[in-house]
Each structure stands twice: as C-alpha cells, then as structure tokens.
Short mmCIF file of C-alpha atoms in Angstrom, two decimals:
data_model
loop_
_atom_site.label_atom_id
_atom_site.label_comp_id
_atom_site.label_asym_id
_atom_site.label_seq_id
_atom_site.Cartn_x
_atom_site.Cartn_y
_atom_site.Cartn_z
CA MET A 1 67.36 -40.57 0.70
CA ARG A 2 68.75 -38.92 -2.41
CA VAL A 3 72.51 -39.11 -2.72
CA GLY A 4 74.01 -35.66 -3.01
CA THR A 5 76.15 -33.07 -1.35
CA GLY A 6 75.53 -29.73 0.22
CA ARG A 7 73.26 -28.33 2.85
CA HIS A 8 70.27 -27.99 0.52
CA VAL A 9 70.08 -31.74 -0.08
CA VAL A 10 70.17 -32.43 3.66
CA GLN A 11 67.64 -29.70 4.41
CA GLU A 12 65.19 -30.94 1.77
CA GLU A 13 65.30 -34.42 3.25
CA GLN A 14 64.98 -33.00 6.77
CA ALA A 15 61.85 -31.07 5.73
CA ARG A 16 60.36 -34.14 4.08
CA LEU A 17 60.98 -36.30 7.15
CA ALA A 18 59.57 -33.61 9.45
CA ALA A 19 56.40 -33.41 7.36
CA LYS A 20 55.83 -37.09 6.60
CA GLY A 21 57.92 -39.03 9.06
CA ASN A 22 59.36 -42.42 8.29
CA ASP A 23 58.71 -45.88 9.68
CA ASP A 24 62.42 -46.21 10.49
CA LEU A 25 62.39 -43.13 12.75
CA SER A 26 61.27 -42.97 16.33
CA HIS A 27 58.03 -41.06 16.84
CA SER A 28 59.90 -38.09 18.38
CA MET A 29 62.25 -37.52 15.42
CA PRO A 30 59.75 -35.62 13.18
CA THR A 31 59.15 -33.23 16.09
CA LEU A 32 62.87 -32.70 16.56
CA LEU A 33 63.33 -32.12 12.83
CA SER A 34 60.47 -29.59 12.85
CA VAL A 35 62.18 -27.65 15.64
CA MET A 36 65.36 -27.48 13.55
CA THR A 37 63.67 -25.92 10.50
CA PRO A 38 63.57 -22.30 11.72
CA GLN A 39 67.18 -22.56 12.86
CA LEU A 40 68.21 -23.75 9.41
CA ASP A 41 66.34 -20.82 7.85
CA VAL A 42 68.41 -18.42 9.97
CA ILE A 43 71.61 -20.17 8.90
CA ASN A 44 70.60 -20.03 5.21
CA ASP A 45 69.80 -16.31 5.49
CA ARG A 46 73.19 -15.63 7.09
CA ILE A 47 75.02 -17.62 4.40
CA ALA A 48 73.19 -15.63 1.71
CA ALA A 49 74.18 -12.34 3.38
CA ILE A 50 77.82 -13.41 3.60
CA ASP A 51 77.75 -14.43 -0.07
CA VAL A 52 76.48 -10.97 -1.03
CA GLU A 53 79.15 -9.32 1.12
CA ILE A 54 81.91 -11.39 -0.48
CA THR A 55 80.61 -10.60 -3.97
CA VAL A 56 80.55 -6.85 -3.25
CA LEU A 57 84.10 -6.94 -1.90
CA ALA A 58 85.33 -9.04 -4.81
CA LYS A 59 83.78 -6.71 -7.39
CA ALA A 60 85.67 -3.80 -5.83
CA ASP A 61 89.01 -5.49 -6.53
CA PRO A 62 90.05 -5.65 -10.21
CA GLU A 63 91.96 -8.93 -9.83
CA MET A 64 89.07 -10.60 -8.02
CA GLN A 65 86.66 -9.29 -10.66
CA TRP A 66 88.85 -10.86 -13.34
CA LEU A 67 88.76 -14.20 -11.50
CA MET A 68 84.97 -14.02 -11.14
CA ASP A 69 84.51 -13.08 -14.82
CA ASN A 70 86.76 -15.91 -15.98
CA ASN A 71 85.16 -18.50 -13.70
CA LEU A 72 88.41 -20.17 -12.73
CA SER A 73 87.31 -23.01 -10.54
#
C-alpha cells in the first residue's frame, strides 16, 4: 500500500483491492470493498459541493478573498 494521506489515497487502494483482491484478505473482503464504492462516491460528491459553497461564500467577503488570493496556509 502506498504511504500517503487523505481520502483519495485510501479510496484508490480500496478500489484496487476490490477489483483485484489480495492474498492477505479473506475472500469476502473484495465484495465488502465493492459495496463501499458507491457510498464513497456520494461522500466525494458532497465534499465537492461543500467546497464550492465555501468558495462562493469566501469570495463574497473581501477579507476572505484577500486570504484566498494570498494563499496564506
């Protein structure tokens, strides 16, 4: 498994295991992982919608716009 952070890394590995399996997993795990995939798609869509909503709200506020433009992280 690739070392990394964030949901995308976990979801990529989950998709790979669901498709190909792994000798270390029980035979039922790929099925379970396949069932999770549509649920993760819903979560990803909701996160994207929230991100858009936050961006719209931030652009409406001059101070937030300044922070976004100056990439202060």
